[in-house]
PDB file of C-alpha atoms in Angstrom:
ATOM      1  CA  MET A  52     -78.990  16.253 -33.121  1.00 85.00           C
ATOM      2  CA  ARG A  53     -77.749  18.954 -35.466  1.00 87.00           C
ATOM      3  CA  LEU A  54     -76.291  17.531 -38.648  1.00 90.00           C
ATOM      4  CA  ASN A  55     -72.934  19.352 -38.295  1.00 88.00           C
ATOM      5  CA  LYS A  56     -72.520  17.934 -34.785  1.00 83.00           C
ATOM      6  CA  HIS A  57     -73.372  14.486 -35.979  1.00 86.00           C
ATOM      7  CA  ILE A  58     -70.716  14.706 -38.685  1.00 86.00           C
ATOM      8  CA  SER A  59     -68.112  16.003 -36.254  1.00 79.00           C
ATOM      9  CA  ASP A  60     -68.940  13.242 -33.734  1.00 76.00           C
ATOM     10  CA  THR A  61     -67.970  10.646 -36.403  1.00 77.00           C
ATOM     11  CA  GLY A  62     -64.516  12.220 -36.505  1.00 69.00           C
ATOM     12  CA  PHE A  63     -64.829  13.171 -40.164  1.00 79.00           C
ATOM     13  CA  CYS A  64     -64.251  16.879 -39.656  1.00 78.00           C
ATOM     14  CA  SER A  65     -65.005  19.853 -37.400  1.00 75.00           C
ATOM     15  CA  ARG A  66     -68.433  21.434 -37.184  1.00 79.00           C
ATOM     16  CA  ARG A  67     -67.282  24.441 -39.228  1.00 79.00           C
ATOM     17  CA  GLU A  68     -65.913  22.201 -41.945  1.00 83.00           C
ATOM     18  CA  ALA A  69     -69.185  20.139 -41.834  1.00 87.00           C
ATOM     19  CA  ASP A  70     -71.197  23.296 -42.513  1.00 89.00           C
ATOM     20  CA  ARG A  71     -68.956  24.034 -45.485  1.00 89.00           C
ATOM     21  CA  LEU A  72     -69.538  20.544 -46.898  1.00 91.00           C
ATOM     22  CA  ILE A  73     -73.292  20.910 -46.347  1.00 93.00           C
ATOM     23  CA  SER A  74     -73.382  24.285 -48.084  1.00 92.00           C
ATOM     24  CA  GLU A  75     -71.444  22.825 -51.079  1.00 92.00           C
ATOM     25  CA  GLY A  76     -74.151  20.135 -51.484  1.00 93.00           C
ATOM     26  CA  ARG A  77     -71.732  17.284 -50.618  1.00 92.00           C
ATOM     27  CA  VAL A  78     -73.879  15.892 -47.776  1.00 93.00           C
ATOM     28  CA  THR A  79     -77.081  13.835 -48.033  1.00 93.00           C
ATOM     29  CA  VAL A  80     -79.467  12.563 -45.334  1.00 92.00           C
ATOM     30  CA  ASN A  81     -81.433   9.483 -46.316  1.00 91.00           C
ATOM     31  CA  GLY A  82     -80.556  10.150 -49.974  1.00 90.00           C
ATOM     32  CA  LEU A  83     -81.706  13.827 -50.021  1.00 90.00           C
ATOM     33  CA  ARG A  84     -79.376  16.801 -50.188  1.00 92.00           C
ATOM     34  CA  ALA A  85     -78.966  18.270 -46.695  1.00 92.00           C
ATOM     35  CA  ARG A  86     -79.276  21.857 -45.628  1.00 92.00           C
ATOM     36  CA  ILE A  87     -77.470  23.969 -43.009  1.00 92.00           C
ATOM     37  CA  GLY A  88     -79.137  23.536 -39.601  1.00 90.00           C
ATOM     38  CA  ALA A  89     -80.746  20.196 -40.488  1.00 90.00           C
ATOM     39  CA  GLU A  90     -81.498  17.708 -37.666  1.00 90.00           C
ATOM     40  CA  VAL A  91     -80.800  14.002 -37.807  1.00 88.00           C
ATOM     41  CA  GLY A  92     -82.024  11.176 -35.649  1.00 85.00           C
ATOM     42  CA  GLU A  93     -81.180   7.605 -34.880  1.00 79.00           C
ATOM     43  CA  GLY A  94     -81.366   5.480 -37.998  1.00 80.00           C
ATOM     44  CA  ASP A  95     -80.851   8.357 -40.472  1.00 87.00           C
ATOM     45  CA  GLU A  96     -78.210   7.629 -43.101  1.00 88.00           C
ATOM     46  CA  VAL A  97     -75.680  10.491 -43.559  1.00 91.00           C
ATOM     47  CA  ARG A  98     -73.365  10.491 -46.491  1.00 90.00           C
ATOM     48  CA  VAL A  99     -70.507  12.754 -47.528  1.00 90.00           C
ATOM     49  CA  ASP A 100     -69.566  12.578 -51.208  1.00 90.00           C
ATOM     50  CA  GLY A 101     -71.577   9.354 -51.385  1.00 89.00           C
ATOM     51  CA  ALA A 102     -69.665   7.665 -48.529  1.00 86.00           C
ATOM     52  CA  THR A 103     -71.703   6.643 -45.473  1.00 87.00           C
ATOM     53  CA  LEU A 104     -70.510   8.033 -42.132  1.00 83.00           C
ATOM     54  CA  ARG A 105     -70.247   5.605 -39.270  1.00 74.00           C
ATOM     55  CA  PRO A 106     -70.396   6.638 -35.569  1.00 66.00           C
ATOM     56  CA  ARG A 107     -67.307   6.052 -33.522  1.00 59.00           C
ATOM     57  CA  THR A 108     -67.541   3.565 -30.717  1.00 52.00           C
ATOM     58  CA  ALA A 109     -65.115   2.612 -27.974  1.00 44.00           C
ATOM     59  CA  ALA A 110     -64.938   0.079 -25.135  1.00 45.00           C
ATOM     60  CA  LYS A 111     -65.779   1.394 -21.683  1.00 48.00           C
ATOM     61  CA  GLY A 112     -62.952   3.541 -20.371  1.00 52.00           C
ATOM     62  CA  GLN A 113     -61.309   3.835 -23.766  1.00 62.00           C
ATOM     63  CA  ARG A 114     -61.139   7.038 -25.883  1.00 72.00           C
ATOM     64  CA  LYS A 115     -63.294   7.280 -28.996  1.00 79.00           C
ATOM     65  CA  HIS A 116     -60.998   9.836 -30.560  1.00 88.00           C
ATOM     66  CA  VAL A 117     -57.343  10.705 -31.158  1.00 92.00           C
ATOM     67  CA  TYR A 118     -55.649  13.643 -29.472  1.00 94.00           C
ATOM     68  CA  ILE A 119     -52.045  14.383 -30.277  1.00 95.00           C
ATOM     69  CA  ALA A 120     -49.357  16.921 -29.681  1.00 96.00           C
ATOM     70  CA  PHE A 121     -47.173  17.720 -32.746  1.00 96.00           C
ATOM     71  CA  ASN A 122     -43.943  19.673 -33.044  1.00 97.00           C
ATOM     72  CA  LYS A 123     -44.583  21.491 -36.320  1.00 97.00           C
ATOM     73  CA  PRO A 124     -41.432  22.328 -38.301  1.00 96.00           C
ATOM     74  CA  PRO A 125     -41.249  25.624 -40.284  1.00 96.00           C
ATOM     75  CA  GLY A 126     -42.706  25.257 -43.763  1.00 96.00           C
ATOM     76  CA  VAL A 127     -45.605  22.992 -42.809  1.00 96.00           C
ATOM     77  CA  THR A 128     -48.983  24.628 -43.453  1.00 96.00           C
ATOM     78  CA  THR A 129     -51.774  24.253 -40.825  1.00 95.00           C
ATOM     79  CA  THR A 130     -54.595  23.181 -43.154  1.00 92.00           C
ATOM     80  CA  THR A 131     -56.551  20.065 -43.908  1.00 89.00           C
ATOM     81  CA  GLU A 132     -56.747  20.986 -47.641  1.00 88.00           C
ATOM     82  CA  SER A 133     -55.008  18.097 -49.467  1.00 86.00           C
ATOM     83  CA  ALA A 134     -54.371  20.368 -52.439  1.00 91.00           C
ATOM     84  CA  VAL A 135     -51.925  22.480 -50.365  1.00 93.00           C
ATOM     85  CA  LYS A 136     -48.417  21.086 -50.627  1.00 93.00           C
ATOM     86  CA  GLY A 137     -46.854  20.497 -47.274  1.00 93.00           C
ATOM     87  CA  ASN A 138     -50.155  20.503 -45.421  1.00 94.00           C
ATOM     88  CA  ILE A 139     -50.018  19.328 -41.790  1.00 96.00           C
ATOM     89  CA  VAL A 140     -52.307  16.307 -42.220  1.00 92.00           C
ATOM     90  CA  ASP A 141     -50.254  14.773 -45.018  1.00 92.00           C
ATOM     91  CA  PHE A 142     -46.991  15.523 -43.135  1.00 93.00           C
ATOM     92  CA  ILE A 143     -48.141  13.605 -40.075  1.00 92.00           C
ATOM     93  CA  GLY A 144     -49.704  10.755 -42.019  1.00 89.00           C
ATOM     94  CA  HIS A 145     -51.863   9.573 -39.155  1.00 88.00           C
ATOM     95  CA  GLN A 146     -53.974   6.449 -39.771  1.00 84.00           C
ATOM     96  CA  GLN A 147     -57.116   8.307 -38.565  1.00 87.00           C
ATOM     97  CA  ARG A 148     -58.602  11.445 -40.040  1.00 87.00           C
ATOM     98  CA  ILE A 149     -57.326  14.321 -37.871  1.00 91.00           C
ATOM     99  CA  PHE A 150     -57.377  18.105 -38.029  1.00 88.00           C
ATOM    100  CA  PRO A 151     -55.650  20.895 -36.110  1.00 93.00           C
ATOM    101  CA  ILE A 152     -56.992  22.704 -33.081  1.00 92.00           C
ATOM    102  CA  GLY A 153     -56.205  26.308 -33.860  1.00 89.00           C
ATOM    103  CA  ARG A 154     -53.290  27.314 -36.130  1.00 90.00           C
ATOM    104  CA  LEU A 155     -49.618  28.037 -36.272  1.00 94.00           C
ATOM    105  CA  ASP A 156     -48.445  29.995 -39.314  1.00 93.00           C
ATOM    106  CA  LYS A 157     -46.270  28.385 -41.976  1.00 95.00           C
ATOM    107  CA  ASP A 158     -43.056  30.091 -40.908  1.00 95.00           C
ATOM    108  CA  SER A 159     -43.535  29.344 -37.188  1.00 97.00           C
ATOM    109  CA  GLU A 160     -42.675  26.135 -35.377  1.00 97.00           C
ATOM    110  CA  GLY A 161     -43.459  24.243 -32.277  1.00 98.00           C
ATOM    111  CA  LEU A 162     -46.477  22.843 -30.454  1.00 98.00           C
ATOM    112  CA  ILE A 163     -49.849  22.350 -32.120  1.00 97.00           C
ATOM    113  CA  LEU A 164     -52.663  19.992 -31.111  1.00 96.00           C
ATOM    114  CA  LEU A 165     -54.599  17.804 -33.470  1.00 95.00           C
ATOM    115  CA  THR A 166     -57.625  15.592 -32.969  1.00 93.00           C
ATOM    116  CA  SER A 167     -60.189  13.361 -34.707  1.00 91.00           C
ATOM    117  CA  ASN A 168     -62.886  14.871 -32.480  1.00 88.00           C
ATOM    118  CA  GLY A 169     -64.512  17.730 -34.401  1.00 80.00           C
ATOM    119  CA  ASP A 170     -66.802  18.536 -31.479  1.00 79.00           C
ATOM    120  CA  ILE A 171     -63.934  19.535 -29.217  1.00 84.00           C
ATOM    121  CA  VAL A 172     -62.172  22.099 -31.392  1.00 82.00           C
ATOM    122  CA  ASN A 173     -64.529  25.017 -30.695  1.00 80.00           C
ATOM    123  CA  GLU A 174     -64.686  24.128 -26.967  1.00 81.00           C
ATOM    124  CA  ILE A 175     -60.898  24.464 -26.591  1.00 83.00           C
ATOM    125  CA  LEU A 176     -60.630  27.582 -28.757  1.00 80.00           C
ATOM    126  CA  ARG A 177     -63.482  29.471 -27.105  1.00 76.00           C
ATOM    127  CA  ALA A 178     -62.189  32.912 -26.121  1.00 62.00           C
ATOM    128  CA  GLU A 179     -63.640  32.763 -22.591  1.00 63.00           C
ATOM    129  CA  ASN A 180     -61.419  29.763 -21.795  1.00 73.00           C
ATOM    130  CA  LYS A 181     -58.409  32.121 -21.924  1.00 82.00           C
ATOM    131  CA  LEU A 182     -56.144  29.182 -22.718  1.00 89.00           C
ATOM    132  CA  GLU A 183     -52.514  30.291 -22.322  1.00 94.00           C
ATOM    133  CA  LYS A 184     -50.133  29.795 -25.254  1.00 96.00           C
ATOM    134  CA  GLU A 185     -46.402  30.338 -24.595  1.00 98.00           C
ATOM    135  CA  TYR A 186     -43.850  31.277 -27.252  1.00 98.00           C
ATOM    136  CA  LEU A 187     -40.116  31.818 -27.478  1.00 98.00           C
ATOM    137  CA  VAL A 188     -39.310  34.513 -30.027  1.00 98.00           C
ATOM    138  CA  ALA A 189     -36.142  35.888 -31.634  1.00 98.00           C
ATOM    139  CA  ILE A 190     -36.200  39.272 -33.340  1.00 98.00           C
ATOM    140  CA  ASN A 191     -33.772  41.309 -35.513  1.00 97.00           C
ATOM    141  CA  HIS A 192     -33.131  44.028 -32.892  1.00 97.00           C
ATOM    142  CA  ALA A 193     -32.068  44.016 -29.277  1.00 97.00           C
ATOM    143  CA  VAL A 194     -34.932  43.439 -26.848  1.00 98.00           C
ATOM    144  CA  THR A 195     -35.525  46.409 -24.522  1.00 97.00           C
ATOM    145  CA  ASP A 196     -37.582  46.699 -21.340  1.00 97.00           C
ATOM    146  CA  GLU A 197     -39.647  49.384 -23.151  1.00 97.00           C
ATOM    147  CA  PHE A 198     -40.440  46.949 -25.968  1.00 98.00           C
ATOM    148  CA  LEU A 199     -41.479  44.206 -23.482  1.00 98.00           C
ATOM    149  CA  ARG A 200     -43.728  46.598 -21.550  1.00 97.00           C
ATOM    150  CA  GLY A 201     -45.346  47.809 -24.790  1.00 97.00           C
ATOM    151  CA  MET A 202     -45.999  44.203 -25.933  1.00 98.00           C
ATOM    152  CA  ALA A 203     -47.446  43.304 -22.539  1.00 98.00           C
ATOM    153  CA  ARG A 204     -49.830  46.284 -22.445  1.00 97.00           C
ATOM    154  CA  GLY A 205     -51.406  45.549 -25.837  1.00 96.00           C
ATOM    155  CA  VAL A 206     -50.826  46.483 -29.436  1.00 96.00           C
ATOM    156  CA  PRO A 207     -53.150  47.483 -32.316  1.00 95.00           C
ATOM    157  CA  VAL A 208     -53.619  44.430 -34.513  1.00 94.00           C
ATOM    158  CA  HIS A 209     -56.380  43.795 -37.123  1.00 91.00           C
ATOM    159  CA  GLY A 210     -58.285  46.869 -35.937  1.00 92.00           C
ATOM    160  CA  GLU A 211     -58.315  45.920 -32.233  1.00 94.00           C
ATOM    161  CA  THR A 212     -55.931  46.150 -29.295  1.00 96.00           C
ATOM    162  CA  THR A 213     -54.452  42.873 -28.151  1.00 96.00           C
ATOM    163  CA  LEU A 214     -55.247  41.722 -24.642  1.00 95.00           C
ATOM    164  CA  PRO A 215     -52.605  42.294 -21.942  1.00 96.00           C
ATOM    165  CA  CYS A 216     -50.074  39.489 -21.847  1.00 97.00           C
ATOM    166  CA  LYS A 217     -46.944  38.269 -20.079  1.00 97.00           C
ATOM    167  CA  THR A 218     -43.460  38.947 -21.470  1.00 98.00           C
ATOM    168  CA  GLY A 219     -39.884  38.286 -20.349  1.00 98.00           C
ATOM    169  CA  LYS A 220     -36.415  38.764 -21.816  1.00 97.00           C
ATOM    170  CA  LEU A 221     -34.379  35.839 -23.133  1.00 96.00           C
ATOM    171  CA  GLY A 222     -30.899  36.996 -24.078  1.00 93.00           C
ATOM    172  CA  ARG A 223     -30.134  40.062 -26.158  1.00 96.00           C
ATOM    173  CA  PHE A 224     -32.422  39.277 -29.098  1.00 98.00           C
ATOM    174  CA  GLY A 225     -34.984  36.940 -27.555  1.00 98.00           C
ATOM    175  CA  PHE A 226     -38.065  37.110 -25.453  1.00 98.00           C
ATOM    176  CA  ARG A 227     -40.810  34.913 -23.957  1.00 98.00           C
ATOM    177  CA  ILE A 228     -44.499  35.843 -24.433  1.00 98.00           C
ATOM    178  CA  VAL A 229     -47.643  34.195 -23.062  1.00 98.00           C
ATOM    179  CA  LEU A 230     -50.908  35.021 -24.888  1.00 96.00           C
ATOM    180  CA  VAL A 231     -54.536  34.112 -24.276  1.00 93.00           C
ATOM    181  CA  GLN A 232     -55.537  35.155 -27.826  1.00 89.00           C
ATOM    182  CA  GLY A 233     -54.967  33.589 -31.188  1.00 85.00           C
ATOM    183  CA  LEU A 234     -55.190  36.366 -33.738  1.00 89.00           C
ATOM    184  CA  ASN A 235     -53.697  35.641 -37.162  1.00 90.00           C
ATOM    185  CA  ARG A 236     -49.913  36.249 -37.061  1.00 94.00           C
ATOM    186  CA  GLN A 237     -50.387  38.100 -33.821  1.00 96.00           C
ATOM    187  CA  ILE A 238     -46.894  38.080 -32.430  1.00 97.00           C
ATOM    188  CA  ARG A 239     -45.312  38.996 -35.748  1.00 97.00           C
ATOM    189  CA  LEU A 240     -47.693  41.963 -36.158  1.00 97.00           C
ATOM    190  CA  MET A 241     -47.191  43.032 -32.519  1.00 97.00           C
ATOM    191  CA  ALA A 242     -43.369  43.065 -33.003  1.00 98.00           C
ATOM    192  CA  ALA A 243     -43.759  44.911 -36.331  1.00 97.00           C
ATOM    193  CA  HIS A 244     -45.673  47.685 -34.512  1.00 97.00           C
ATOM    194  CA  PHE A 245     -42.409  48.508 -32.734  1.00 97.00           C
ATOM    195  CA  GLY A 246     -40.309  48.180 -35.893  1.00 97.00           C
ATOM    196  CA  HIS A 247     -38.984  44.698 -35.185  1.00 97.00           C
ATOM    197  CA  ARG A 248     -39.029  41.603 -37.419  1.00 97.00           C
ATOM    198  CA  VAL A 249     -39.551  38.135 -36.023  1.00 98.00           C
ATOM    199  CA  LYS A 250     -36.717  35.824 -37.110  1.00 97.00           C
ATOM    200  CA  GLN A 251     -37.845  32.726 -35.197  1.00 97.00           C
ATOM    201  CA  LEU A 252     -41.050  31.840 -33.368  1.00 98.00           C
ATOM    202  CA  LEU A 253     -41.394  28.660 -31.328  1.00 98.00           C
ATOM    203  CA  ARG A 254     -44.562  27.696 -29.398  1.00 98.00           C
ATOM    204  CA  VAL A 255     -43.629  25.660 -26.333  1.00 98.00           C
ATOM    205  CA  ARG A 256     -46.917  25.377 -24.424  1.00 97.00           C
ATOM    206  CA  ILE A 257     -50.681  25.283 -24.874  1.00 95.00           C
ATOM    207  CA  GLY A 258     -52.484  25.342 -21.511  1.00 93.00           C
ATOM    208  CA  THR A 259     -51.101  22.347 -19.550  1.00 92.00           C
ATOM    209  CA  VAL A 260     -49.561  20.726 -22.655  1.00 96.00           C
ATOM    210  CA  LYS A 261     -45.825  21.336 -23.065  1.00 96.00           C
ATOM    211  CA  LEU A 262     -43.598  20.756 -26.046  1.00 96.00           C
ATOM    212  CA  GLY A 263     -40.923  19.160 -23.842  1.00 93.00           C
ATOM    213  CA  HIS A 264     -38.448  16.997 -25.682  1.00 92.00           C
ATOM    214  CA  LEU A 265     -40.615  16.372 -28.698  1.00 93.00           C
ATOM    215  CA  LYS A 266     -38.393  16.809 -31.752  1.00 93.00           C
ATOM    216  CA  PRO A 267     -39.439  18.759 -34.889  1.00 94.00           C
ATOM    217  CA  GLY A 268     -41.671  16.546 -37.032  1.00 94.00           C
ATOM    218  CA  GLN A 269     -42.549  14.184 -34.156  1.00 94.00           C
ATOM    219  CA  TRP A 270     -45.897  13.703 -32.458  1.00 95.00           C
ATOM    220  CA  ARG A 271     -47.232  11.946 -29.342  1.00 94.00           C
ATOM    221  CA  ASN A 272     -50.615  11.134 -27.842  1.00 94.00           C
ATOM    222  CA  LEU A 273     -51.867  13.481 -25.128  1.00 94.00           C
ATOM    223  CA  THR A 274     -52.151  12.059 -21.627  1.00 93.00           C
ATOM    224  CA  ASP A 275     -55.342  11.903 -19.611  1.00 90.00           C
ATOM    225  CA  ALA A 276     -53.982  14.619 -17.321  1.00 92.00           C
ATOM    226  CA  GLU A 277     -53.315  16.902 -20.245  1.00 94.00           C
ATOM    227  CA  LEU A 278     -56.811  16.407 -21.636  1.00 92.00           C
ATOM    228  CA  ARG A 279     -58.378  17.118 -18.263  1.00 90.00           C
ATOM    229  CA  GLY A 280     -56.235  20.253 -18.045  1.00 90.00           C
ATOM    230  CA  LEU A 281     -57.580  21.523 -21.379  1.00 90.00           C
ATOM    231  CA  LEU A 282     -61.221  20.855 -20.591  1.00 87.00           C
ATOM    232  CA  PRO A 283     -61.721  19.989 -16.878  1.00 85.00           C
ATOM    233  CA  GLN A 284     -65.530  19.595 -17.112  1.00 82.00           C
ATOM    234  CA  ARG A 285     -65.508  17.172 -20.060  1.00 80.00           C
ATOM    235  CA  GLN A 286     -66.006  13.466 -19.408  1.00 78.00           C
ATOM    236  CA  ASP A 287     -66.413  11.945 -22.869  1.00 74.00           C
ATOM    237  CA  TRP A 288     -63.131  11.615 -24.756  1.00 76.00           C
TER     238      TRP A 288
END
């Protein structure tokens, strides 16, 4: 098994984070400094910063990992870096080591998923999955049909045109938008293309998972049905 997958399977971090730790020389295998792309087998001792990693186990029919839905308030930063004040991990204070699936910028609020399963993050975020993400947005100018059509067709962002999306009007200054992309600050940059500034941005759905009545700052465990909706082919949770 690849070393980065082994680390993520223990719930310590995602594969990408594991590669970073390996490149920084913080991972050893059987007492020797590990290298990117290394393979490990049964009985190999893997340590991060000197601490031995233990594989997760669970009783039959039980989940090995944690999967939660969190209503992120504005001001919370989607990062696992403990040095960042107001980081999402410290805010939640979960008893297990968890990390976010995707991101939601600091000024935005609403639904974000977190897990202790580093192996699942890339599976969910894979572009070909076209996982829908639904947002309610308030802007500083009146919403017009022309604006909604322009947003739905696609807008130049980060040197590329955004994929077609669904939009709908919500009152004079609000609209609903459903994306299958996750470009950095995508909706804010799309609105700015038309001369509008986003005043409030709330994510209310990721795939089959809905924000519902979850209050800001609260979290809940995902249901089995929600997990199956995110990755229908996966059996091991």
